């Protein structure tokens, strides 16, 4: 049901655009550098890399610099957690991989740096829907859906090729680990958030 609401919101935004708007479709892909933040001192976390790819649409309001872009991305992020002391050789270490369909909807503002390129700033919400499995052996559970916010900047060259860098900020928990026999150090539910730096390329037709 949440997916339907998001699609209806995106459709409503497009339908409300003035006739002077320019619409372009394309494909986007890039890398995630994930920072996994755990709500426990017992569990340590490390950054890992991931990737995202999928179709995108950009709507520009002519002669204003403002616009909106929206995408439907397959987003895979990885993280590694370790229970116990960093200096201990007996700690339990596990890799976690989040697989989701991410739908970012960003408001953007662009300004030209010549006839062939422009720089843009953007920010907006992102809705994520889990499509991966849980890590059963450590009793890990991903949320079915999550909400985050993007803030970033980029450059468009030749009106088709776009490069961007942004930070994706998780709002609320992305998943949690429950007490288990494999991780005896965990005595209560511990939550985690997946924030990520993202570097991407897009090509608009």
Short mmCIF file of C-alpha atoms in Angstrom, two decimals:
data_model
loop_
_atom_site.label_atom_id
_atom_site.label_comp_id
_atom_site.label_asym_id
_atom_site.label_seq_id
_atom_site.Cartn_x
_atom_site.Cartn_y
_atom_site.Cartn_z
CA UNK A 1 0.00 0.00 0.00
CA UNK A 2 2.84 2.42 0.77
CA UNK A 3 4.24 1.83 -2.71
CA UNK A 4 0.91 2.86 -4.22
CA UNK A 5 0.89 6.08 -2.18
CA UNK A 6 4.40 6.98 -3.36
CA UNK A 7 3.52 6.36 -7.03
CA UNK A 8 0.35 8.44 -6.65
CA UNK A 9 2.40 11.27 -5.14
CA UNK A 10 4.88 11.20 -8.01
CA UNK A 11 2.05 11.18 -10.57
CA UNK A 12 0.35 14.10 -8.84
CA UNK A 13 3.56 16.14 -8.96
CA UNK A 14 3.93 15.52 -12.70
CA UNK A 15 0.28 16.32 -13.43
CA UNK A 16 0.52 19.65 -11.60
CA UNK A 17 3.50 20.87 -13.63
CA UNK A 18 2.94 23.82 -15.97
CA UNK A 19 2.96 23.37 -19.74
CA UNK A 20 6.31 25.19 -19.91
CA UNK A 21 8.02 22.26 -18.16
CA UNK A 22 10.60 20.16 -20.02
CA UNK A 23 10.55 16.41 -19.28
CA UNK A 24 13.51 14.09 -19.91
CA UNK A 25 13.89 10.38 -19.23
CA UNK A 26 17.14 8.59 -18.55
CA UNK A 27 19.05 5.99 -16.60
CA UNK A 28 21.03 6.50 -13.41
CA UNK A 29 23.64 4.45 -11.57
CA UNK A 30 26.35 4.88 -8.98
CA UNK A 31 28.14 3.78 -5.82
CA UNK A 32 27.18 3.84 -2.14
CA UNK A 33 29.72 4.26 0.64
CA UNK A 34 27.68 3.18 3.62
CA UNK A 35 28.06 4.27 7.21
CA UNK A 36 26.24 1.88 9.52
CA UNK A 37 25.41 3.40 12.89
CA UNK A 38 24.48 0.96 15.68
CA UNK A 39 22.67 1.97 18.86
CA UNK A 40 25.00 -0.10 21.08
CA UNK A 41 28.61 0.17 22.25
CA UNK A 42 28.92 -3.63 22.12
CA UNK A 43 28.48 -3.76 18.33
CA UNK A 44 31.09 -2.10 16.14
CA UNK A 45 30.43 -1.25 12.49
CA UNK A 46 32.51 -0.51 9.39
CA UNK A 47 31.84 1.22 6.08
CA UNK A 48 31.25 -0.91 3.01
CA UNK A 49 30.51 -0.18 -0.63
CA UNK A 50 27.31 -0.78 -2.55
CA UNK A 51 25.65 0.32 -5.78
CA UNK A 52 22.38 1.53 -7.27
CA UNK A 53 20.90 1.62 -10.78
CA UNK A 54 17.56 2.31 -12.44
CA UNK A 55 15.39 4.60 -14.59
CA UNK A 56 15.02 8.29 -13.83
CA UNK A 57 13.00 11.27 -15.00
CA UNK A 58 13.89 14.96 -14.78
CA UNK A 59 11.37 17.79 -15.06
CA UNK A 60 12.75 21.32 -15.56
CA UNK A 61 10.72 24.51 -15.33
CA UNK A 62 12.01 26.54 -18.25
CA UNK A 63 13.71 29.90 -17.53
CA UNK A 64 13.48 29.45 -13.74
CA UNK A 65 16.33 27.06 -12.85
CA UNK A 66 13.98 24.98 -10.71
CA UNK A 67 13.01 21.39 -11.38
CA UNK A 68 12.15 18.00 -9.95
CA UNK A 69 13.72 14.60 -10.53
CA UNK A 70 12.46 11.18 -9.51
CA UNK A 71 13.92 7.68 -9.90
CA UNK A 72 13.14 4.04 -9.24
CA UNK A 73 16.44 2.44 -8.22
CA UNK A 74 17.63 -0.99 -7.23
CA UNK A 75 19.85 -0.08 -4.27
CA UNK A 76 22.19 -2.60 -2.61
CA UNK A 77 24.18 -1.57 0.45
CA UNK A 78 26.60 -3.63 2.54
CA UNK A 79 27.85 -3.28 6.08
CA UNK A 80 29.91 -5.34 8.52
CA UNK A 81 29.28 -5.62 12.24
CA UNK A 82 31.41 -7.19 14.97
CA UNK A 83 30.24 -8.11 18.46
CA UNK A 84 32.84 -7.84 21.18
CA UNK A 85 36.09 -5.96 21.76
CA UNK A 86 37.98 -4.72 18.68
CA UNK A 87 41.16 -6.26 20.11
CA UNK A 88 39.54 -9.63 20.78
CA UNK A 89 40.09 -12.59 18.44
CA UNK A 90 36.88 -14.28 19.57
CA UNK A 91 34.36 -11.67 18.45
CA UNK A 92 31.62 -12.63 16.00
CA UNK A 93 31.78 -10.78 12.67
CA UNK A 94 28.98 -10.73 10.10
CA UNK A 95 28.35 -8.92 6.81
CA UNK A 96 24.89 -7.46 6.20
CA UNK A 97 23.50 -6.59 2.77
CA UNK A 98 20.41 -4.46 2.33
CA UNK A 99 18.57 -4.83 -0.99
CA UNK A 100 15.80 -2.34 -1.66
CA UNK A 101 13.85 -0.44 -4.28
CA UNK A 102 14.60 3.23 -3.60
CA UNK A 103 12.38 6.04 -4.90
CA UNK A 104 14.05 9.45 -4.43
CA UNK A 105 12.06 12.59 -5.31
CA UNK A 106 14.29 15.67 -5.32
CA UNK A 107 13.69 19.37 -5.76
CA UNK A 108 16.60 20.90 -7.68
CA UNK A 109 17.93 24.31 -8.64
CA UNK A 110 20.38 24.72 -11.53
CA UNK A 111 22.44 27.65 -12.76
CA UNK A 112 24.54 27.81 -15.89
CA UNK A 113 28.33 27.95 -16.04
CA UNK A 114 28.34 28.42 -19.78
CA UNK A 115 26.31 27.29 -22.76
CA UNK A 116 27.44 23.68 -22.42
CA UNK A 117 27.02 22.95 -18.69
CA UNK A 118 25.21 23.84 -15.48
CA UNK A 119 25.63 23.20 -11.76
CA UNK A 120 22.68 22.12 -9.65
CA UNK A 121 21.80 21.67 -5.98
CA UNK A 122 19.13 19.24 -4.84
CA UNK A 123 17.35 17.88 -1.79
CA UNK A 124 14.32 15.74 -1.12
CA UNK A 125 12.79 12.63 0.42
CA UNK A 126 13.55 9.02 -0.49
CA UNK A 127 11.24 6.06 0.08
CA UNK A 128 12.80 2.58 0.32
CA UNK A 129 11.14 -0.84 0.12
CA UNK A 130 13.06 -3.93 1.23
CA UNK A 131 13.42 -6.75 -1.33
CA UNK A 132 16.22 -8.72 0.37
CA UNK A 133 16.27 -11.55 2.89
CA UNK A 134 17.09 -11.39 6.58
CA UNK A 135 20.31 -12.63 8.19
CA UNK A 136 18.78 -15.56 10.05
CA UNK A 137 21.94 -16.83 11.75
CA UNK A 138 22.34 -13.63 13.77
CA UNK A 139 18.61 -12.85 14.11
CA UNK A 140 18.79 -9.69 12.00
CA UNK A 141 15.59 -8.13 10.62
CA UNK A 142 15.34 -5.42 7.93
CA UNK A 143 12.40 -3.04 8.00
CA UNK A 144 9.92 -3.61 5.18
CA UNK A 145 10.12 0.08 4.29
CA UNK A 146 12.19 3.08 5.31
CA UNK A 147 12.36 6.83 4.84
CA UNK A 148 15.46 8.95 4.24
CA UNK A 149 16.51 12.38 2.95
CA UNK A 150 18.96 13.29 0.18
CA UNK A 151 21.11 16.43 0.07
CA UNK A 152 23.62 16.96 -2.72
CA UNK A 153 25.00 18.76 -5.76
CA UNK A 154 26.05 17.94 -9.29
CA UNK A 155 26.88 19.11 -12.78
CA UNK A 156 25.15 18.52 -16.13
CA UNK A 157 27.24 18.52 -19.31
CA UNK A 158 25.94 18.86 -22.88
CA UNK A 159 22.37 18.75 -21.53
CA UNK A 160 22.49 14.94 -21.31
CA UNK A 161 25.27 13.66 -19.02
CA UNK A 162 24.94 14.30 -15.28
CA UNK A 163 27.37 13.71 -12.41
CA UNK A 164 26.21 14.05 -8.79
CA UNK A 165 27.37 13.58 -5.20
CA UNK A 166 24.94 13.41 -2.30
CA UNK A 167 24.49 12.23 1.27
CA UNK A 168 21.54 9.98 2.04
CA UNK A 169 20.39 10.39 5.66
CA UNK A 170 18.29 7.60 7.19
CA UNK A 171 15.35 8.79 9.30
CA UNK A 172 14.64 6.14 11.92
CA UNK A 173 15.94 2.58 12.06
CA UNK A 174 16.77 0.62 8.90
CA UNK A 175 16.92 -2.72 10.72
CA UNK A 176 17.48 -4.32 14.10
CA UNK A 177 19.21 -7.30 15.71
CA UNK A 178 17.51 -9.33 18.39
CA UNK A 179 19.17 -11.36 21.18
CA UNK A 180 20.54 -14.67 19.88
CA UNK A 181 22.79 -17.56 20.87
CA UNK A 182 25.28 -16.59 18.14
CA UNK A 183 25.80 -13.11 19.63
CA UNK A 184 25.58 -13.60 23.42
CA UNK A 185 26.83 -10.04 23.96
CA UNK A 186 23.47 -8.78 22.68
CA UNK A 187 20.94 -8.85 25.50
CA UNK A 188 18.25 -6.62 23.96
CA UNK A 189 17.08 -5.43 20.55
CA UNK A 190 19.69 -3.18 18.90
CA UNK A 191 18.73 -0.88 16.06
CA UNK A 192 20.83 0.38 13.17
CA UNK A 193 20.63 3.08 10.51
CA UNK A 194 22.24 2.96 7.07
CA UNK A 195 23.48 6.39 5.97
CA UNK A 196 25.45 6.63 2.73
CA UNK A 197 27.55 8.90 0.58
CA UNK A 198 26.47 8.37 -3.02
CA UNK A 199 28.39 9.16 -6.23
CA UNK A 200 26.43 8.73 -9.42
CA UNK A 201 26.14 9.22 -13.17
CA UNK A 202 22.98 9.71 -15.19
CA UNK A 203 22.29 9.97 -18.89
CA UNK A 204 19.12 11.70 -20.12
CA UNK A 205 17.88 11.00 -23.63
#
